Amino acid sequence: MLTLEKLEIVLDGFTLNADFTLEQGRNLALIGPSGAGKSTLLNVIAGFLRPRSGRVLWQGEDITDLPPGQRPISMLFQDNNLFPHLTVTQNIGLGIRPDLRLNAAERAYLHDALERVGLAGMAGRKPGQLSGGQQSRVALARVLVQRKPLVLLDEPFSALGPALKHDMLRLVGDLMQEIGGTMLMVSHEPEDAQMIADVTSVVAQGTVTAPKPTAALFENPPKVLRDYLGT
Amino acid sequence: MIRGGPGYAAAALVLLFIFGPLIVVFVRAGGGTLPGPADWAAVRFSITQATLSALFSVILAVPVARALARRQFPGRSLLITLLGAPFILPVIVAVLGLLAVFGRSGVLNSVLIWAGLPPVQIYGLHGVVLAHVFFNLPLATRILLQAWQQIPAERFRLAASLNMTAGQVMRRLELPMLRTTLPGAFIVIFAICLSSFTVALTLGGGPKATTVELAIYQAFRFDFDLGRAAVLAVIQTLLAGIVALVALKYSRGEGFGAGLDRVVRRWDAQSAGLRITDTAVMILTALFLLLPLLLVVINGIAGWAKMPDQVFTALRVSLVISLVSTAVALALALPIALAALRRGWIEVIGLLGIVSSPLVLGTGLFLIVYPFADPARLAFAVTGLVNALTALPFVLRVLIPSLRASEKNFGRLADVLGLTGWARLRFLLLPRARRALGFSAGLAAAFSMGDLGVITLFADPSRATLPLQMYRLMGAFRMEAAAGAGLLLLVFSLGLFWMFDKLGRGDVDA
């Protein structure tokens, strides 16, 4: 369970407030106009930004002051999700052990993950030798082996075409079920949210609304969402 | 992130090695005599030659950079690569090449005598200035070319649509750029020439053409007057230190000529007259830079068999010094650069090497060592250390931007994966800095291989590095043997740079 307790985030003179709880196993879409603070909120949860006040709690435990690497979190960014100088195996392996000293069981585990995302033959390649979609799959394989209970997606598939992006989102949905974790994803597109997010929050006008069931929200959108969608 | 501890330790070591000798020099100078007329003459000559050298380099670089900026021709990228070469070219080798062209029995005088004209003399002020222009015209050209390319291509397109002539483009677009760029280029080159030692040693000398650095050397070698050497070292430090600090401000991001192979399409400079002018400028520049080096190679091959055995002993010494000083420079630079990621001011400590000249450091180290041991026995160790300290600023200026870029692009990913300490170094920072490490190691190695500075203060006749051995051969008028040694030195300096740079480029897809 992720709790954002009276969070107040200030960045470049702009304030964002968030105060809600997300139940475990939920997939939350953060939807709203660009510049509204969706990525900023993820960066606070991940530990790259400090909130001015308030706390971030995971399972009731305060993680506000933990460094990013010690949080129960895996995250995919808009770009640079893979180290271009390392092979596919190494990139995924870093999700298991940051010193890359993998034992036989861990190597087998890594291989299963690679197979799971459909890249079995690509283990020795470097990201530059892969297509954009394949690179996304490598990053997702790493999320899979990391087995962190909280997954943050900051529009990692925005550079892909619509068909590929939907493939990736479906894969994310499946992987999240396997991990049994909680997910937060940033999105511009209502259809992305409708595809894999069971709950949605609207980020606009300096606040993050509490998560509401996605289908119900879009059927009967509140004013902030109507303003954003232009309906 | 990476802990800063080792970086602070390395920075403290650099401070100790730079300020230790400086303090000793200042203390010793306090007991020395006040500067005499000869010392002030040295100050005047230093300033005069540096002013003229910088002026000629910068003025001559304008047509060269302009031609490179607006022309596409076969060999252009080769010429631009060549413009980067003086950085790793041993000064003494270049002097030998310039002597072969402009010296007493050089190519130029042969032509003049054949034409019935009086021969020219290279020694003295104009020889010093000539050699400095040889080294710094390429640098000035690279600085200007970079500035030229920062004028957006759209401006030239707009100028073409307004039907502006080449002269109008010069006035509206190029002159404003030159007005802001030339002073910086001038001060950088002025600072370099102010502290140049080898050129003054080989082409200057005598009461009329002695720089402060050369006067330090003479106080050591001819009079063994350590007090006077210390006084001169203080003067040099104050003089060069102030100028170097000003120059440093201007020289940020000069970039060693990377990314200069772009040509902006120009519509204004298509007339036959301008084409011919640019072509002539290119040919003359290439000739000026290449002919001396070509003669070093030709004469070197001819003199190869005349080299005494000491040359090869000296080659081995120089190779060891070069590799050790490269290792020391990198061992200091890497922790300092890592610490500078967190605290930018650490970088400044590493750059202090620029402020204190090798000869001043050498004087201080000599004063420290002299009461306890025979300085000649430490000649090689001191040379390696001073070379490392001198190379350090250049290594840092290549390394730090590379590390910063890695942190900027991949820092968050590394954070989220919990890559800290050694793992972060091994899987993120070092692999991505490989090119920068290779390139800067190449710079440090070539620089140390070709340096003729502090060794001249410490070495006794039984010890020599390759540049010193070469200088001794020239002093003994064994020019053929010196030419052989010159070729050897050229091959090894460029070879070391090439080797390290190549090592850094191993990973093409990284």
XYZ file of C-alpha atoms in Angstrom:
741
model
C 0.000 0.000 0.000
C 1.418 3.351 -1.053
C 0.440 6.375 1.001
C 1.129 9.952 0.010
C 0.534 11.849 3.203
C -0.145 15.573 2.767
C 2.603 15.848 0.162
C 3.500 19.343 -0.923
C 5.994 19.517 -3.764
C 7.544 22.794 -4.868
C 9.530 22.963 -8.085
C 10.476 26.173 -9.879
C 7.887 28.150 -7.972
C 5.114 25.739 -8.840
C 3.298 23.747 -6.133
C 1.699 20.328 -6.356
C -0.342 18.717 -3.588
C -1.081 15.024 -3.233
C -2.798 13.209 -0.385
C -4.130 9.729 -1.080
C -3.599 6.029 -0.619
C -3.131 3.441 -3.336
C -4.007 -0.142 -2.461
C -1.583 -2.912 -3.205
C -1.925 -4.557 -6.628
C -3.535 -1.509 -8.194
C -2.386 -0.028 -11.489
C -2.746 3.744 -11.316
C -2.637 6.056 -14.321
C -1.670 9.679 -13.715
C -3.314 11.677 -16.436
C -3.168 15.376 -17.117
C -1.670 18.132 -19.251
C 2.086 18.334 -19.751
C 3.776 20.501 -17.159
C 1.135 19.674 -14.563
C 3.637 17.726 -12.459
C 3.003 14.052 -13.303
C 6.711 13.244 -13.696
C 7.536 15.408 -10.692
C 5.238 13.315 -8.527
C 6.951 10.108 -9.706
C 10.352 11.660 -9.006
C 9.294 12.402 -5.439
C 8.008 8.873 -4.909
C 11.235 7.468 -6.414
C 13.414 9.692 -4.227
C 14.940 12.007 -6.826
C 13.158 15.030 -5.421
C 12.390 15.978 -1.851
C 8.890 17.163 -1.046
C 8.685 20.439 0.844
C 6.442 18.744 3.387
C 4.484 15.549 3.876
C 5.564 11.923 3.778
C 5.738 8.986 1.398
C 4.851 5.705 3.084
C 5.082 2.152 1.842
C 3.158 -0.461 3.858
C 2.921 2.132 6.604
C 6.691 2.682 6.717
C 8.113 6.134 6.070
C 10.404 6.041 3.000
C 10.572 9.821 2.421
C 14.267 10.022 3.303
C 15.512 6.761 1.763
C 17.891 7.037 -1.225
C 16.334 5.874 -4.531
C 18.223 2.582 -4.666
C 16.945 1.496 -1.251
C 13.279 2.048 -1.959
C 11.019 -0.854 -2.921
C 10.761 0.713 -6.359
C 11.715 0.021 -9.939
C 11.275 2.832 -12.432
C 11.371 3.333 -16.180
C 12.168 6.803 -17.513
C 11.240 8.465 -20.776
C 14.637 7.604 -22.213
C 18.041 6.239 -21.189
C 16.570 3.163 -19.531
C 19.496 1.021 -20.625
C 23.238 1.537 -20.380
C 24.361 1.604 -24.019
C 27.835 0.274 -23.191
C 26.536 -2.882 -21.465
C 25.030 -5.989 -23.034
C 21.391 -7.010 -22.683
C 22.394 -9.596 -20.070
C 24.406 -7.089 -18.059
C 21.641 -4.505 -18.235
C 19.110 -6.959 -16.870
C 21.612 -8.451 -14.419
C 22.081 -5.093 -12.714
C 18.466 -5.437 -11.604
C 19.373 -8.608 -9.735
C 22.706 -7.577 -8.236
C 24.371 -4.179 -8.746
C 27.799 -5.847 -8.666
C 26.741 -8.312 -11.408
C 28.160 -11.324 -9.564
C 25.353 -13.692 -10.475
C 25.251 -17.321 -9.369
C 23.876 -20.114 -11.537
C 20.350 -19.771 -10.193
C 20.325 -16.031 -10.795
C 21.623 -16.503 -14.319
C 18.876 -18.998 -15.042
C 16.357 -16.574 -13.583
C 17.689 -13.824 -15.848
C 17.377 -16.107 -18.825
C 13.764 -16.904 -18.001
C 13.000 -13.194 -17.866
C 14.633 -12.676 -21.238
C 12.525 -15.473 -22.665
C 9.427 -14.073 -21.014
C 9.778 -10.775 -22.909
C 10.575 -12.612 -26.160
C 14.263 -11.769 -26.529
C 15.823 -15.188 -25.921
C 18.477 -14.873 -28.652
C 19.572 -11.333 -27.865
C 21.466 -11.877 -24.608
C 24.876 -10.770 -25.892
C 23.751 -7.723 -27.860
C 24.133 -4.108 -26.888
C 21.154 -1.709 -26.889
C 22.427 0.017 -30.049
C 21.908 -3.244 -31.943
C 18.262 -3.505 -30.901
C 15.099 -1.831 -32.175
C 13.216 0.609 -29.972
C 10.622 -2.014 -29.094
C 13.289 -4.570 -28.213
C 15.034 -2.017 -25.988
C 11.755 -1.491 -24.135
C 11.451 -5.252 -23.666
C 14.940 -5.408 -22.149
C 14.004 -2.672 -19.690
C 10.815 -4.554 -18.830
C 12.779 -7.768 -18.307
C 14.838 -5.870 -15.776
C 11.691 -4.666 -14.016
C 10.596 -8.301 -13.928
C 13.817 -9.578 -12.300
C 13.973 -6.650 -9.884
C 10.718 -7.898 -8.332
C 10.155 -4.580 -6.611
C 6.594 -4.254 -5.302
C 6.200 -0.721 -6.683
C 6.746 0.036 -10.373
C 6.837 3.589 -11.739
C 6.531 4.272 -15.471
C 7.331 7.790 -16.663
C 6.103 7.403 -20.253
C 8.872 4.983 -21.244
C 7.118 4.013 -24.475
C 6.320 7.486 -25.766
C 8.874 7.190 -28.579
C 7.244 4.021 -29.947
C 4.495 3.890 -32.552
C 0.899 3.285 -31.353
C 0.815 -0.462 -32.140
C 4.138 -1.135 -30.462
C 3.172 1.019 -27.500
C 0.001 -1.012 -26.985
C 2.018 -4.238 -27.161
C 4.303 -2.895 -24.452
C 1.434 -1.778 -22.253
C -0.177 -5.199 -22.544
C 3.143 -6.788 -21.613
C 3.409 -4.420 -18.639
C -0.092 -5.426 -17.545
C 0.829 -9.119 -17.708
C 4.130 -8.603 -15.905
C 2.450 -6.610 -13.151
C 0.130 -9.554 -12.533
C 3.126 -11.883 -12.317
C 4.972 -9.582 -9.926
C 1.799 -8.899 -7.982
C 2.962 -5.328 -7.500
C 1.530 -1.864 -7.536
C 2.107 0.406 -10.533
C 1.965 4.117 -11.223
C 2.189 5.289 -14.806
C 2.242 8.730 -16.321
C 0.154 9.146 -19.435
C -1.142 11.720 -21.868
C -3.570 9.404 -23.578
C -6.883 8.344 -22.035
C -6.774 5.062 -23.980
C -3.492 4.078 -22.300
C -5.115 4.537 -18.939
C -8.199 2.639 -20.003
C -6.064 -0.206 -21.289
C -4.139 -1.257 -18.197
C -4.959 1.067 -15.317
C -7.796 0.010 -13.042
C -7.647 3.361 -11.247
C -6.801 6.846 -12.503
C -5.809 10.142 -10.902
C -5.983 13.483 -12.629
C -2.984 15.773 -12.176
C -3.984 19.349 -12.919
C -4.175 22.783 -11.348
C -1.683 21.955 -8.617
C -3.392 18.893 -7.184
C -3.498 15.170 -7.721
C -7.018 13.813 -7.336
C -7.510 10.619 -5.334
C -7.516 7.436 -7.494
C -10.939 6.586 -8.956
C -11.893 3.486 -10.957
C -10.824 4.276 -14.510
C -13.971 3.167 -16.321
C -16.294 5.088 -14.019
C -14.081 8.163 -14.182
C -14.141 8.359 -17.957
C -17.860 7.619 -18.122
C -18.619 10.534 -15.872
C -15.561 12.816 -15.972
C -15.191 15.569 -13.342
C -14.508 19.122 -14.505
C -10.665 18.955 -14.355
C -10.707 15.889 -16.594
C -13.276 17.406 -18.959
C -11.063 20.484 -19.280
C -8.084 18.313 -20.103
C -9.946 16.090 -22.574
C -11.680 19.044 -24.162
C -15.132 17.393 -24.010
C 26.964 8.811 -6.021
C 30.599 8.145 -5.314
C 32.248 9.132 -2.070
C 34.479 12.184 -2.359
C 37.162 11.080 0.117
C 39.818 9.862 -2.334
C 39.182 12.972 -4.437
C 39.836 15.288 -1.518
C 43.016 13.348 -0.729
C 44.204 13.639 -4.335
C 43.356 17.350 -4.401
C 45.284 17.845 -1.155
C 48.265 16.050 -2.675
C 48.147 18.321 -5.729
C 47.977 21.374 -3.470
C 50.980 20.102 -1.540
C 53.024 19.406 -4.676
C 52.239 22.791 -6.192
C 52.281 25.070 -3.168
C 55.097 23.257 -1.348
C 57.675 24.173 -4.002
C 56.095 27.614 -4.480
C 56.353 28.437 -0.777
C 59.962 27.265 -0.702
C 60.692 29.450 -3.726
C 59.076 32.499 -2.114
C 60.904 31.948 1.175
C 64.221 31.518 -0.591
C 63.588 34.565 -2.768
C 63.087 36.609 0.386
C 66.758 36.107 1.181
C 67.830 36.672 -2.402
C 68.908 39.863 -4.103
C 66.417 42.265 -5.634
C 65.859 41.804 -9.362
C 68.615 43.504 -11.401
C 68.562 45.095 -14.866
C 69.134 41.727 -16.557
C 66.080 40.320 -14.795
C 63.886 43.214 -15.877
C 65.199 42.779 -19.410
C 64.044 39.164 -19.222
C 60.593 40.298 -18.074
C 60.394 42.785 -20.943
C 61.507 40.197 -23.473
C 59.020 37.630 -22.143
C 56.169 40.097 -22.548
C 57.347 41.400 -25.927
C 57.749 37.984 -27.509
C 54.478 36.716 -26.059
C 52.627 39.785 -27.334
C 54.064 39.486 -30.835
C 53.566 35.714 -30.937
C 49.942 35.970 -29.869
C 49.276 38.875 -32.220
C 50.689 37.147 -35.296
C 49.052 33.814 -34.439
C 45.636 35.392 -34.024
C 45.799 37.701 -37.038
C 47.082 35.002 -39.373
C 44.458 32.578 -38.068
C 41.599 34.785 -39.316
C 42.011 34.039 -43.054
C 42.843 30.399 -42.332
C 39.779 29.823 -40.179
C 37.596 31.725 -42.634
C 38.758 29.578 -45.531
C 38.185 26.404 -43.508
C 34.766 27.586 -42.424
C 33.454 28.297 -45.891
C 35.198 25.784 -48.166
C 34.777 22.088 -48.708
C 37.828 20.548 -50.345
C 39.684 17.251 -50.402
C 42.072 17.025 -47.455
C 40.057 19.462 -45.355
C 39.475 17.070 -42.486
C 43.135 16.034 -42.668
C 44.162 19.671 -42.338
C 41.863 20.077 -39.328
C 43.384 16.980 -37.718
C 46.795 18.470 -38.404
C 45.719 21.625 -36.574
C 45.367 19.503 -33.433
C 48.839 17.996 -33.799
C 50.948 20.764 -32.192
C 49.347 19.833 -28.906
C 51.149 16.506 -28.860
C 54.172 17.499 -30.958
C 57.409 17.796 -28.935
C 58.568 21.415 -29.061
C 62.182 20.457 -29.622
C 61.202 18.399 -32.675
C 59.294 21.318 -34.144
C 62.296 23.588 -33.498
C 64.496 21.140 -35.358
C 62.053 21.196 -38.270
C 61.894 24.997 -38.248
C 65.700 25.129 -38.270
C 65.662 22.874 -41.320
C 63.408 25.376 -43.096
C 64.480 28.760 -41.695
C 67.909 27.981 -40.189
C 71.382 28.966 -41.329
C 71.607 26.252 -43.977
C 67.865 25.700 -44.251
C 65.627 25.530 -47.279
C 64.723 29.232 -47.176
C 68.329 30.431 -47.083
C 69.305 28.074 -49.909
C 66.609 29.680 -52.029
C 67.635 33.217 -50.982
C 71.313 32.624 -51.731
C 70.429 31.043 -55.068
C 68.432 34.169 -55.880
C 71.346 36.372 -54.832
C 69.607 37.724 -51.712
C 71.088 38.006 -48.206
C 70.332 35.038 -45.930
C 68.038 35.326 -42.886
C 68.947 34.555 -39.306
C 66.510 32.561 -37.173
C 68.023 33.078 -33.726
C 66.635 35.860 -31.544
C 63.256 37.505 -31.155
C 61.898 36.701 -34.596
C 62.937 33.046 -34.312
C 61.148 32.742 -30.976
C 58.055 34.413 -32.428
C 58.198 32.226 -35.540
C 58.282 29.038 -33.479
C 55.450 30.254 -31.275
C 53.354 31.090 -34.319
C 54.072 27.616 -35.678
C 52.624 26.151 -32.492
C 49.804 28.579 -31.867
C 48.500 29.447 -35.314
C 46.797 26.034 -35.331
C 45.363 26.650 -31.869
C 44.104 30.107 -32.838
C 42.616 28.652 -36.013
C 40.736 25.987 -34.071
C 39.373 28.548 -31.617
C 38.230 30.810 -34.450
C 36.847 27.975 -36.544
C 34.730 26.885 -33.617
C 33.431 30.429 -33.204
C 32.731 30.637 -36.934
C 30.675 27.489 -36.760
C 28.658 28.880 -33.911
C 27.174 31.425 -36.284
C 23.925 29.654 -37.202
C 23.721 28.438 -40.789
C 20.354 30.198 -41.048
C 22.108 33.569 -40.761
C 24.136 32.849 -43.871
C 20.992 31.683 -45.631
C 19.261 34.908 -44.668
C 22.294 36.879 -45.859
C 22.113 35.054 -49.199
C 18.404 35.782 -49.603
C 19.186 39.463 -48.956
C 21.848 39.195 -51.650
C 24.633 40.326 -49.342
C 28.167 40.327 -50.704
C 31.106 38.596 -49.034
C 32.212 41.953 -47.661
C 28.779 42.680 -46.192
C 28.626 39.208 -44.641
C 32.046 39.873 -43.126
C 30.862 43.146 -41.679
C 27.438 42.043 -40.438
C 28.108 38.481 -39.311
C 31.805 37.707 -39.089
C 33.315 40.850 -37.590
C 30.984 40.880 -34.572
C 31.960 37.246 -33.914
C 35.660 38.079 -34.276
C 35.361 41.027 -31.907
C 34.166 38.733 -29.140
C 36.477 35.813 -29.952
C 39.831 37.393 -30.764
C 40.628 38.834 -27.308
C 40.100 35.416 -25.716
C 42.247 33.665 -28.302
C 44.923 36.324 -27.856
C 45.098 36.005 -24.074
C 45.197 32.188 -24.170
C 48.103 32.199 -26.610
C 49.812 35.052 -24.772
C 49.718 32.949 -21.597
C 51.109 29.890 -23.356
C 53.972 31.860 -24.930
C 54.778 33.644 -21.682
C 55.709 30.353 -20.044
C 57.245 28.599 -23.000
C 60.735 27.430 -22.195
C 62.042 25.122 -24.907
C 61.601 27.609 -27.740
C 63.485 30.327 -25.835
C 66.171 27.822 -24.856
C 66.822 26.707 -28.418
C 66.124 29.831 -30.483
C 66.597 32.628 -27.928
C 69.401 33.225 -25.488
C 71.860 36.052 -25.098
C 71.092 39.235 -23.202
C 68.635 40.420 -25.860
C 66.499 37.301 -26.131
C 66.161 35.751 -22.706
C 62.767 35.021 -21.189
C 62.221 34.779 -17.441
C 61.988 30.991 -17.650
C 65.246 30.881 -19.583
C 66.837 33.189 -17.023
C 65.857 30.729 -14.273
C 67.609 27.991 -16.193
C 70.696 30.169 -16.722
C 70.828 31.097 -13.047
C 70.957 27.359 -12.330
C 73.257 26.182 -15.044
C 75.735 29.002 -15.495
C 75.910 30.705 -12.101
C 74.337 28.140 -9.790
C 72.776 31.136 -8.060
C 69.773 29.540 -6.355
C 68.723 32.829 -4.719
C 68.450 34.544 -8.080
C 66.653 31.547 -9.552
C 64.130 31.818 -6.731
C 63.610 35.558 -7.317
C 63.051 34.913 -11.016
C 60.686 32.059 -10.195
C 58.607 34.419 -8.060
C 58.467 36.951 -10.907
C 57.462 34.231 -13.358
C 54.767 32.924 -11.025
C 53.219 36.336 -10.504
C 53.427 37.164 -14.197
C 52.183 33.862 -15.592
C 49.800 33.158 -12.751
C 47.732 36.270 -13.298
C 47.664 35.874 -17.065
C 46.902 32.148 -16.849
C 43.934 32.768 -14.581
C 42.530 35.317 -17.022
C 43.220 32.974 -19.921
C 41.583 30.048 -18.187
C 38.346 31.971 -18.012
C 38.394 32.432 -21.765
C 39.586 28.974 -22.741
C 36.687 26.932 -21.358
C 35.338 24.313 -23.696
C 37.888 24.811 -26.425
C 37.367 21.152 -27.122
C 40.624 20.123 -28.838
C 39.096 20.472 -32.280
C 36.274 17.957 -31.889
C 33.278 18.374 -34.188
C 34.930 20.871 -36.512
C 34.308 18.862 -39.667
C 31.032 20.576 -40.498
C 30.948 23.071 -43.346
C 28.222 25.691 -43.456
C 26.905 26.260 -46.936
C 27.787 29.758 -48.117
C 26.411 31.681 -51.059
C 28.376 34.888 -50.611
C 31.918 33.627 -51.158
C 31.653 32.034 -54.580
C 33.616 34.559 -56.650
C 36.786 33.373 -58.373
C 38.933 35.892 -56.518
C 37.817 34.667 -53.084
C 38.220 31.049 -54.142
C 41.799 31.715 -55.226
C 42.592 33.632 -52.016
C 41.219 30.850 -49.829
C 43.078 28.200 -51.799
C 46.351 30.117 -51.475
C 45.804 30.565 -47.736
C 45.174 26.835 -47.300
C 48.234 25.839 -49.312
C 50.534 28.271 -47.488
C 49.241 27.134 -44.091
C 49.654 23.466 -44.941
C 53.147 24.182 -46.244
C 54.100 26.178 -43.147
C 52.931 23.393 -40.845
C 53.965 20.382 -42.882
C 57.304 21.330 -44.409
C 59.202 21.441 -41.081
C 57.732 18.076 -40.055
C 58.468 16.595 -43.443
C 62.092 17.708 -43.134
C 62.277 16.197 -39.634
C 61.260 12.877 -41.165
C 63.592 13.128 -44.166
C 66.611 14.311 -42.154
C 65.766 11.837 -39.427
C 65.908 8.916 -41.816
C 69.211 10.216 -43.178
C 70.643 10.645 -39.683
C 69.231 7.427 -38.258
C 72.524 5.523 -38.415
C 74.467 8.403 -36.846
C 72.635 8.201 -33.524
C 74.871 7.321 -30.573
C 73.782 4.633 -28.120
C 72.863 7.255 -25.515
C 69.858 8.143 -27.662
C 68.351 4.712 -27.171
C 69.126 4.730 -23.460
C 67.402 8.118 -23.287
C 64.447 6.736 -25.265
C 63.929 4.007 -22.670
C 64.159 6.577 -19.861
C 61.643 8.846 -21.574
C 59.217 6.008 -22.197
C 59.260 4.985 -18.545
C 58.886 8.598 -17.357
C 56.050 9.151 -19.803
C 54.111 6.058 -18.769
C 54.651 6.668 -15.057
C 53.652 10.329 -15.281
C 50.567 9.386 -17.321
C 49.600 6.886 -14.634
C 50.169 9.482 -11.900
C 48.169 12.115 -13.805
C 45.228 9.716 -14.254
C 45.462 8.452 -10.679
C 45.161 12.041 -9.473
C 42.634 13.136 -12.087
C 40.067 10.377 -11.688
C 39.346 10.848 -7.961
C 39.456 14.640 -8.357
C 37.023 14.457 -11.278
C 34.687 12.180 -9.302
C 34.763 14.526 -6.333
C 34.149 17.464 -8.694
C 30.831 15.858 -9.695
C 29.580 16.768 -6.244
C 31.614 19.865 -5.514
C 32.623 21.835 -8.588
C 35.301 23.859 -6.851
C 37.530 20.772 -6.532
C 38.185 21.101 -10.251
C 39.920 24.429 -9.666
C 42.585 22.766 -7.523
C 43.442 20.427 -10.369
C 43.748 23.376 -12.715
C 46.359 25.066 -10.532
C 49.012 23.153 -12.454
C 48.527 25.706 -15.227
C 49.370 28.609 -12.964
C 52.759 27.414 -11.796
C 55.171 26.728 -14.615
C 57.217 23.510 -14.721
C 60.462 25.415 -14.316
C 59.205 27.205 -11.221
C 58.030 23.921 -9.715
C 61.399 22.454 -10.642
C 63.214 25.298 -8.895
C 61.192 24.744 -5.744
C 61.685 20.993 -5.773
C 65.405 21.513 -6.340
C 65.575 23.809 -3.315
C 63.729 21.203 -1.245
C 65.874 18.274 -2.350
C 69.286 19.987 -2.525
C 70.133 20.075 1.216
C 69.444 16.360 1.573
C 70.405 14.585 -1.615
C 72.039 14.972 -4.995
C 69.202 16.405 -7.146
C 70.585 14.650 -10.213
C 69.693 11.311 -8.665
C 66.069 12.393 -8.464
C 66.012 13.995 -11.913
C 63.744 11.391 -13.494
C 61.343 11.121 -10.564
C 60.931 14.905 -10.371
C 60.450 15.142 -14.137
C 57.714 12.510 -14.042
C 55.949 14.212 -11.155
C 56.106 17.704 -12.673
C 54.936 16.366 -16.033
C 51.973 14.704 -14.329
C 51.047 17.935 -12.527
C 51.342 19.902 -15.773
C 49.190 17.404 -17.662
C 46.577 17.236 -14.895
C 44.549 20.314 -15.947
C 44.194 19.021 -19.505
C 43.196 15.566 -18.308
C 40.580 17.070 -15.976
C 39.125 19.265 -18.661
C 38.516 16.228 -20.850
C 37.420 13.893 -18.062
C 35.033 16.027 -16.023
C 32.593 16.861 -18.863
C 32.460 13.183 -19.779
C 31.622 12.124 -16.217
C 29.070 14.926 -15.922
C 27.341 13.760 -19.088
C 27.143 10.187 -17.753
C 25.584 11.358 -14.510
C 23.175 13.615 -16.335
C 21.951 10.943 -18.742
C 22.179 7.801 -16.626
C 22.489 8.982 -13.027
C 18.834 8.408 -12.162
C 18.835 4.943 -13.705
C 21.962 4.069 -11.699
C 20.316 5.474 -8.555
C 17.163 3.434 -9.001
C 19.252 0.293 -9.524
C 21.252 1.050 -6.385
C 24.541 1.380 -8.274
C 26.839 3.044 -5.745
C 30.569 3.152 -5.112
C 32.613 0.632 -7.033
C 29.645 -0.769 -9.012
C 28.739 2.698 -10.270
C 32.349 3.323 -11.266
C 32.697 -0.024 -12.974
C 29.390 -0.292 -14.802
C 28.549 3.344 -15.518
C 31.284 5.950 -15.125
C 34.436 4.170 -16.270
C 33.001 2.502 -19.381
C 31.384 5.739 -20.512
C 34.530 7.749 -19.782
C 36.654 5.325 -21.769
C 37.091 7.638 -24.732
C 37.901 10.610 -22.544
C 40.321 8.520 -20.488
C 42.088 7.219 -23.585
C 42.302 10.635 -25.186
C 43.531 12.401 -22.070
C 46.021 9.618 -21.297
C 47.310 10.079 -24.834
C 47.707 13.814 -24.254
C 49.528 13.256 -20.964
C 51.824 10.581 -22.398
C 52.756 12.535 -25.521
C 53.253 15.688 -23.518
C 55.541 13.983 -21.013
C 57.441 12.143 -23.733
C 58.285 15.353 -25.569
C 58.772 17.708 -22.647
C 62.062 19.468 -22.204
C 61.728 21.520 -19.057
C 62.421 20.597 -15.505
C 64.871 17.878 -16.551
C 67.310 20.564 -17.704
C 67.610 21.814 -14.113
C 68.184 18.431 -12.515
C 70.076 16.220 -14.921
C 73.838 15.773 -14.806
C 75.748 14.808 -17.971
C 75.273 11.097 -17.303
C 71.475 11.302 -17.349
C 69.079 12.397 -20.068
C 65.590 12.028 -21.397
C 65.214 11.780 -25.144
C 64.383 15.490 -25.632
C 67.379 16.467 -23.479
C 69.662 14.066 -25.336
C 68.450 15.584 -28.569
C 69.101 19.086 -27.277
C 72.631 18.083 -26.286
C 73.293 16.687 -29.736
C 72.055 19.950 -31.270
C 74.276 21.903 -28.865
C 77.252 19.826 -29.961
C 76.343 20.559 -33.609
C 75.787 16.879 -34.303
C 72.784 17.803 -36.394
C 72.430 14.490 -38.235
C 72.329 12.517 -35.003
C 69.933 15.117 -33.565
C 67.699 14.684 -36.610
C 67.637 10.934 -36.048
C 66.730 11.461 -32.393
C 64.099 13.997 -33.500
C 62.409 11.460 -35.741
C 62.546 8.887 -32.958
C 60.966 11.340 -30.531
C 58.297 12.340 -33.054
C 57.378 8.722 -33.739
C 57.158 7.833 -30.067
C 55.239 10.935 -28.972
C 52.624 10.608 -31.691
C 52.690 6.826 -31.262
C 51.926 7.027 -27.546
C 49.069 9.419 -28.184
C 47.709 7.218 -30.963
C 47.966 4.084 -28.838
C 46.139 5.506 -25.813
C 43.527 7.223 -27.945
C 42.948 3.962 -29.822
C 42.524 2.063 -26.547
C 39.831 4.539 -25.610
C 37.966 4.032 -28.863
C 37.668 0.251 -28.552
C 33.971 0.325 -27.787
C 32.380 1.721 -30.906
C 28.759 1.248 -29.925
C 29.033 2.638 -26.413
